[in-house]
Amino acid sequence: MTADAPGFVPTPHPAWLPDDAFAALGRRRVVVAGDGALAGTVAEEVAAATARFGGSFSRLEVGDGVADADLVLTLATDTDAGSASGTDPDAGEGFRLTREGGAVVVQADGDAGLLHGLFHVVRLGEAAFDGPDADETHAPATGLRMLDHWDNVDTHPVMGQVERGYSGGSLFYEDGVVRADLSRVERYARLLAAVGINRVAINNVNVHRREARLLTDDLGDVVRIAAVFRRWGIRVHLSVSFASPILLGGLSTSDPLDTDVAHWWVRAAARVWSAIPDFGGFVVKADSEGQPGPFAYGRTHADGANMLAAAVEPYDGLIHWRAFVYDHRQDWRDRSTDRARAAYDHFHPLDGAFADNVVVQVKYGPMDFQVREPVSPVLAAMPRTRIALELQVTQEYTGQQRHAVYLGPQWSQILGFSFWSADGGASPTVADLATGRAKAVEDPGTGAWHKPAGGFAAVSNAGDDEFWTGHPFAQANLYAYGRLCWDPTLDPADLLDEWAGLTFPGAPDAVRQALHTVLDGSWETYERYTSPLGVGFMVRPGHHYGPDVDGYEYTPWGTYHFADRDGIGVDRSVRTGTGYAGQYPSPWRETYESTRTCPDELLLFFHHVPYTHVLHSGSTVIQHIYDTHFAGVDAVERMIEAWSAVSPLVDPRLAERVAERFAEQLRSATEWRDQINTYFLRKSGIPDERGRTIY
Amino acid sequence: MTADAPGFVPTPHPAWLPDDAFAALGRRRVVVAGDGALAGTVAEEVAAATARFGGSFSRLEVGDGVADADLVLTLATDTDAGSASGTDPDAGEGFRLTREGGAVVVQADGDAGLLHGLFHVVRLGEAAFDGPDADETHAPATGLRMLDHWDNVDTHPVMGQVERGYSGGSLFYEDGVVRADLSRVERYARLLAAVGINRVAINNVNVHRREARLLTDDLGDVVRIAAVFRRWGIRVHLSVSFASPILLGGLSTSDPLDTDVAHWWVRAAARVWSAIPDFGGFVVKADSEGQPGPFAYGRTHADGANMLAAAVEPYDGLIHWRAFVYDHRQDWRDRSTDRARAAYDHFHPLDGAFADNVVVQVKYGPMDFQVREPVSPVLAAMPRTRIALELQVTQEYTGQQRHAVYLGPQWSQILGFSFWSADGGASPTVADLATGRAKAVEDPGTGAWHKPAGGFAAVSNAGDDEFWTGHPFAQANLYAYGRLCWDPTLDPADLLDEWAGLTFPGAPDAVRQALHTVLDGSWETYERYTSPLGVGFMVRPGHHYGPDVDGYEYTPWGTYHFADRDGIGVDRSVRTGTGYAGQYPSPWRETYESTRTCPDELLLFFHHVPYTHVLHSGSTVIQHIYDTHFAGVDAVERMIEAWSAVSPLVDPRLAERVAERFAEQLRSATEWRDQINTYFLRKSGIPDERGRTIY
């Protein structure tokens, strides 16, 4: 292994779009018809692929006769041609695919549909052409498939260039300014488009003074970024500070009911949309973890969001308003305050009060992106509000892209969760709520979701790292997120196949199999060796990497486990606890209320139990802790073995990176195992039944 | 109370040298005789004071006839006049004071003695002139009375401008360079001179890349700083990186036995002393917490130190070589490694191997400046080595100048400790060892200390804060440190009187009494509400402020308490533990070895005992923990009451600062009490006998 010379910047890894991913298409005779901007992008892609692989490419007008083509990408003739060339990339994203005798026709609903149809064909590879005759329609589950970047323009003294970023620097910013060279952003936009992402927020929700200026002084730079994304059907959003009228406008207040404040935002929005006609809107983290908000003026979140909504409404702009609001200066002595309750308590009473173009963005769980949490009850509690589900692709609490953790299965489980039935059945899922496909339900009363829904948002895991995501396997998370936004019912194991097939084209099937061995169960493996039974946290404060069982136990952050010599867990029952379980509709309020019915994996989230409590699995809590922690490390060792057998079959640079990450994962998992087991042996005094080494 | 306008820089508080401290002297007829540089400084001080208070000042040649003077400050006529005007400020620091019928004559041994004599008279105030006839000689216990500054030239991303600094920015550096305006340094030098400090190291022992350049590119700036200190009889030292030949010289090695390396240092020393003839020497932290050192080349600390010593020897330069060497990447699972043993294990075998101008600088305890540690056995273990005692004036682990903690009593206890007897008696004390006044002892064998001793060093607590030290009362620590260096047998309560008398001249006696009520017992009060019975740490990792019982328990830092549900403490006995107790001579090795004889306040440092273990005090360990933590907070409340009664009698700005600090101390002490008590109640399950609130 040779070290790279200083200053050497490797070509970014192609991720799921290596040239070879276009081989099947590139060997065909392909026709592209359409005169929109995205048709142009599609034509460039096809031209390059056919030139590379010996196929042919021609471009026609929509409706022209086509003969002897293997693949035609065209607008559906009954589509309004206006929308195809307009600036609204959300419109017409769907497409119809027909295959007859090996000839494939993609008829797009609009300009954007051409792009999505192209990448659909790329994903299928040879199967696109070899498959049986078919006639399929494809359309995204929601038009709001968003990726949030927690990138700072200036390097933050504590949080760095990218808050919770584990993939090098920012794709957008360097040395305190927007990068002059956006070619890497262009590659990134192409990758995102290929998985269906259609909106990106380009700066951190914690908007510091420097970042606030993107809205004004630096708007020209935002225009440049938006131009790059536009070629790939992606709209740009900005995170804004609620205190912008003070920070940027020189006003003495940012009171949402103050006329000058409202007018300041009206003018700000006018400037932005004048410069970027397809601009997406604003993301706001208000009255959360120190960010300014309407509370300072005795106003509600609805007051704040609606004032902004009015300013952006003429442009069909959106306000993404985060529901991540809680008391981060809680007294740990006070057991009656429960952070898990906070979002519901703040937002549920406001249901119906938000404007139509406000999206309330809700983290999937009530705490903060833990490896295991119950699904946030806020998602079910606001039927008259546009709700977006917020996920975290960046692995803040799930191994920080040093651990191989494929989050597809977690997200799939969340998306498929139903608040109104224990087994899913016909009642609406979280995906249904977020995409607007929810059917009427009897509880909580009003019935149908009559608002357009808010779609999906997630924190990106990408940076200027050679492999985009630090750990090469973390690419699979970004891939799966985009694909699940398009279709939340997709099977995460199938998505892993898609990703592997594209990313390692031509690799022996053993590579794909090894990736399944490594990644299919990796989320649960990570859960096994970290905090047990849904209790969460136990991470080092601040950076959130590695174990520290009591790290947050006596802090103001509201994240406690209450372990003593007898037992552990947080009583969130209605009868004897904080009442959080009562925020769920039936049957979950009853299921979570009792230790008899609460699922094992969430037991300590909902209940404080003795170490000798017997789980549904038949094990005691303490023995479960020991067993899972030994098993977790064993599983990491098996992951490493499985990968080591095939790693010589892939790019040596990638293999080297993965090997380095695995070494750290094994070290870290061992540290977790030993600290957790030692902590609980010291506290409980109960030895491991199997006599394994605990320190 | 009004807020200061932005940019307002208040005049620094005069600390213990307000104009009024010179009132007694200033009203007299004073004669200064001497032509050395420091005689000039003394003359300026006297001229200013007499002008202010109506006395008279005249300057004469040494030996001139003097009539009608109340005070004569002159060189002793039998002193070598050469040394008086030379550049060696250590020489002739003593003085003889005679008082006859109210006329006072100070006859200095040399130029520096004039300065110390002047400040002696200032400290005495009216008593200097009103006292009975007297004939006294005064001389410092040691010529090495040093203050180390952990200041960084560049603001360090983690450690800031001043590592472990709690008093604003650096007095020396700002914006990555040495300050252009050194007037504040001049005031500081005057304060230091008044308490007897005669050497300062001006940069952090952790020498980062930027700081290393003080030795070369920035030598001109060091010359400027040295010129300021020289006027006050203070020599300047630099902390240097052992890797300087690589960092600055472009060599490929810093192997101390490499000829090129040795020559590089010879040339570096020649440059420094050529620019600063009275330069003091180099301070080195080597092979410690990541700093480079001789270990990388398979060499010993003696090899490293002696190579440097040879380079500075022609100039009578010194190498201060820190003994703070331990494994900071220890495995917490490994109970056989004991950080407390490390300095002894590293350095004891090297006794006799260090050059005469090497001072091995030893922290007072074996760990790291905790509120309570046993005295480091290294101090007794190297009779053929120059040993300096290192103290920490900056309150890293003792409240960070937000808590009022007067450390004089702790230092006095350490200085008076004897390794060879349980009650002190006639055997040499730590002060004797550090000052070279040690008498011969039978153990450890060789008898007399034949090397010149290494004196004292301590980490400064001063910065560019208005009150110099953040907490105004922390001035008393800097004051007491200097005075104890001059005379280690001084009573810390008397020093508090001295400091209070100078700092609050003319204040009613109630102020002095309140300061005693607040400060006399403040060290033990802090001990009460923080980590119990000598076990140490339990602080938040990194910044070391506030409680976190398990914060270091599973880290690589070697600072553990091993608390489980049954007991707590570290077994450092010879019979069953790490053997650390065996590093002491008799009788302490036997005293510490047994729980029966080990002093309560160090019990958990030396032994792991059940919570039910009964202390000499009659209390159990667990009840002692509860009782002291409640008592500690109660004591803080009483401190605040006592001060509140007199605070209207002092400068309102100072009163305001103290009030703000007291509020934080009470909050923090309460937090300590509740976290420690809750932690141990949860772990032990043993309730407080008195039924007080534990969470």
mmCIF file of N, CA and C in Angstrom, chain B residues 87-88 235 262-263 265-274 276-282 305-319 355-358:
data_model
loop_
_atom_site.group_PDB
_atom_site.id
_atom_site.type_symbol
_atom_site.label_atom_id
_atom_site.label_comp_id
_atom_site.label_asym_id
_atom_site.label_seq_id
_atom_site.Cartn_x
_atom_site.Cartn_y
_atom_site.Cartn_z
ATOM 1 N N THR B 87 23.505 41.015 35.076
ATOM 2 C CA THR B 87 22.241 40.556 34.477
ATOM 3 C C THR B 87 21.689 39.340 35.208
ATOM 4 N N ASP B 88 22.276 38.949 36.331
ATOM 5 C CA ASP B 88 21.806 37.769 37.040
ATOM 6 C C ASP B 88 20.881 38.167 38.184
ATOM 7 N N ARG B 235 13.336 36.325 35.188
ATOM 8 C CA ARG B 235 13.890 35.745 33.967
ATOM 9 C C ARG B 235 12.817 35.013 33.178
ATOM 10 N N ALA B 262 22.103 17.262 18.434
ATOM 11 C CA ALA B 262 22.788 17.972 19.519
ATOM 12 C C ALA B 262 23.327 19.316 19.023
ATOM 13 N N HIS B 263 23.889 19.309 17.822
ATOM 14 C CA HIS B 263 24.433 20.563 17.285
ATOM 15 C C HIS B 263 23.321 21.568 16.997
ATOM 16 N N TRP B 265 20.619 21.944 18.674
ATOM 17 C CA TRP B 265 20.262 22.560 19.958
ATOM 18 C C TRP B 265 21.359 23.507 20.441
ATOM 19 N N VAL B 266 22.607 23.154 20.206
ATOM 20 C CA VAL B 266 23.717 24.041 20.602
ATOM 21 C C VAL B 266 23.588 25.384 19.887
ATOM 22 N N ARG B 267 23.277 25.312 18.595
ATOM 23 C CA ARG B 267 23.118 26.562 17.849
ATOM 24 C C ARG B 267 21.871 27.317 18.300
ATOM 25 N N ALA B 268 20.788 26.586 18.580
ATOM 26 C CA ALA B 268 19.556 27.235 19.031
ATOM 27 C C ALA B 268 19.809 27.970 20.346
ATOM 28 N N ALA B 269 20.502 27.292 21.274
ATOM 29 C CA ALA B 269 20.787 27.920 22.573
ATOM 30 C C ALA B 269 21.673 29.148 22.389
ATOM 31 N N ALA B 270 22.654 29.045 21.516
ATOM 32 C CA ALA B 270 23.552 30.176 21.281
ATOM 33 C C ALA B 270 22.766 31.383 20.782
ATOM 34 N N ARG B 271 21.839 31.140 19.872
ATOM 35 C CA ARG B 271 21.021 32.245 19.354
ATOM 36 C C ARG B 271 20.190 32.876 20.475
ATOM 37 N N VAL B 272 19.569 32.035 21.292
ATOM 38 C CA VAL B 272 18.682 32.552 22.333
ATOM 39 C C VAL B 272 19.465 33.380 23.350
ATOM 40 N N TRP B 273 20.586 32.827 23.836
ATOM 41 C CA TRP B 273 21.321 33.570 24.863
ATOM 42 C C TRP B 273 22.044 34.780 24.298
ATOM 43 N N SER B 274 22.345 34.712 23.037
ATOM 44 C CA SER B 274 22.929 35.891 22.418
ATOM 45 C C SER B 274 21.910 37.034 22.405
ATOM 46 N N ILE B 276 19.187 37.131 24.510
ATOM 47 C CA ILE B 276 18.676 37.357 25.867
ATOM 48 C C ILE B 276 19.699 36.782 26.841
ATOM 49 N N PRO B 277 20.671 37.591 27.246
ATOM 50 C CA PRO B 277 21.775 37.033 28.054
ATOM 51 C C PRO B 277 21.323 36.447 29.392
ATOM 52 N N ASP B 278 20.217 36.941 29.959
ATOM 53 C CA ASP B 278 19.757 36.392 31.235
ATOM 54 C C ASP B 278 18.601 35.413 31.041
ATOM 55 N N PHE B 279 18.498 34.854 29.859
ATOM 56 C CA PHE B 279 17.436 33.868 29.586
ATOM 57 C C PHE B 279 17.545 32.726 30.598
ATOM 58 N N GLY B 280 16.387 32.158 30.988
ATOM 59 C CA GLY B 280 16.410 31.165 32.058
ATOM 60 C C GLY B 280 16.695 29.748 31.607
ATOM 61 N N GLY B 281 16.029 29.326 30.537
ATOM 62 C CA GLY B 281 16.225 27.957 30.082
ATOM 63 C C GLY B 281 14.973 27.415 29.429
ATOM 64 N N PHE B 282 14.974 26.089 29.257
ATOM 65 C CA PHE B 282 13.875 25.437 28.547
ATOM 66 C C PHE B 282 13.066 24.540 29.482
ATOM 67 N N ALA B 305 17.201 14.832 28.381
ATOM 68 C CA ALA B 305 17.425 16.032 29.183
ATOM 69 C C ALA B 305 18.888 16.452 29.146
ATOM 70 N N ASN B 306 19.777 15.487 29.227
ATOM 71 C CA ASN B 306 21.208 15.829 29.300
ATOM 72 C C ASN B 306 21.727 16.417 27.992
ATOM 73 N N MET B 307 21.188 15.959 26.885
ATOM 74 C CA MET B 307 21.588 16.544 25.603
ATOM 75 C C MET B 307 21.209 18.028 25.575
ATOM 76 N N LEU B 308 20.005 18.338 26.028
ATOM 77 C CA LEU B 308 19.601 19.745 26.087
ATOM 78 C C LEU B 308 20.428 20.500 27.119
ATOM 79 N N ALA B 309 20.683 19.844 28.230
ATOM 80 C CA ALA B 309 21.434 20.494 29.309
ATOM 81 C C ALA B 309 22.826 20.909 28.833
ATOM 82 N N ALA B 310 23.429 20.060 28.023
ATOM 83 C CA ALA B 310 24.764 20.393 27.513
ATOM 84 C C ALA B 310 24.712 21.635 26.634
ATOM 85 N N ALA B 311 23.619 21.776 25.886
ATOM 86 C CA ALA B 311 23.503 22.924 24.983
ATOM 87 C C ALA B 311 23.360 24.227 25.745
ATOM 88 N N VAL B 312 22.719 24.195 26.903
ATOM 89 C CA VAL B 312 22.456 25.446 27.633
ATOM 90 C C VAL B 312 23.461 25.683 28.756
ATOM 91 N N GLU B 313 24.302 24.711 29.010
ATOM 92 C CA GLU B 313 25.219 24.779 30.151
ATOM 93 C C GLU B 313 26.165 25.985 30.095
ATOM 94 N N PRO B 314 26.693 26.350 28.926
ATOM 95 C CA PRO B 314 27.629 27.490 28.887
ATOM 96 C C PRO B 314 27.014 28.785 29.389
ATOM 97 N N TYR B 315 25.700 28.865 29.405
ATOM 98 C CA TYR B 315 25.015 30.106 29.793
ATOM 99 C C TYR B 315 24.379 29.983 31.167
ATOM 100 N N ASP B 316 24.745 28.950 31.919
ATOM 101 C CA ASP B 316 24.070 28.665 33.183
ATOM 102 C C ASP B 316 22.569 28.476 32.980
ATOM 103 N N GLY B 317 22.196 28.012 31.829
ATOM 104 C CA GLY B 317 20.779 27.750 31.557
ATOM 105 C C GLY B 317 20.327 26.470 32.234
ATOM 106 N N LEU B 318 19.021 26.400 32.418
ATOM 107 C CA LEU B 318 18.421 25.232 33.066
ATOM 108 C C LEU B 318 17.496 24.485 32.098
ATOM 109 N N ILE B 319 17.397 23.178 32.308
ATOM 110 C CA ILE B 319 16.367 22.385 31.643
ATOM 111 C C ILE B 319 15.388 21.916 32.715
ATOM 112 N N ALA B 355 22.081 15.561 34.367
ATOM 113 C CA ALA B 355 23.120 16.585 34.492
ATOM 114 C C ALA B 355 22.760 17.578 35.595
ATOM 115 N N ASP B 356 23.767 18.330 36.056
ATOM 116 C CA ASP B 356 23.561 19.243 37.176
ATOM 117 C C ASP B 356 22.588 20.369 36.865
ATOM 118 N N ASN B 357 22.480 20.722 35.603
ATOM 119 C CA ASN B 357 21.556 21.816 35.277
ATOM 120 C C ASN B 357 20.222 21.313 34.723
ATOM 121 N N VAL B 358 19.905 20.064 35.062
ATOM 122 C CA VAL B 358 18.560 19.550 34.777
ATOM 123 C C VAL B 358 17.762 19.565 36.069
#
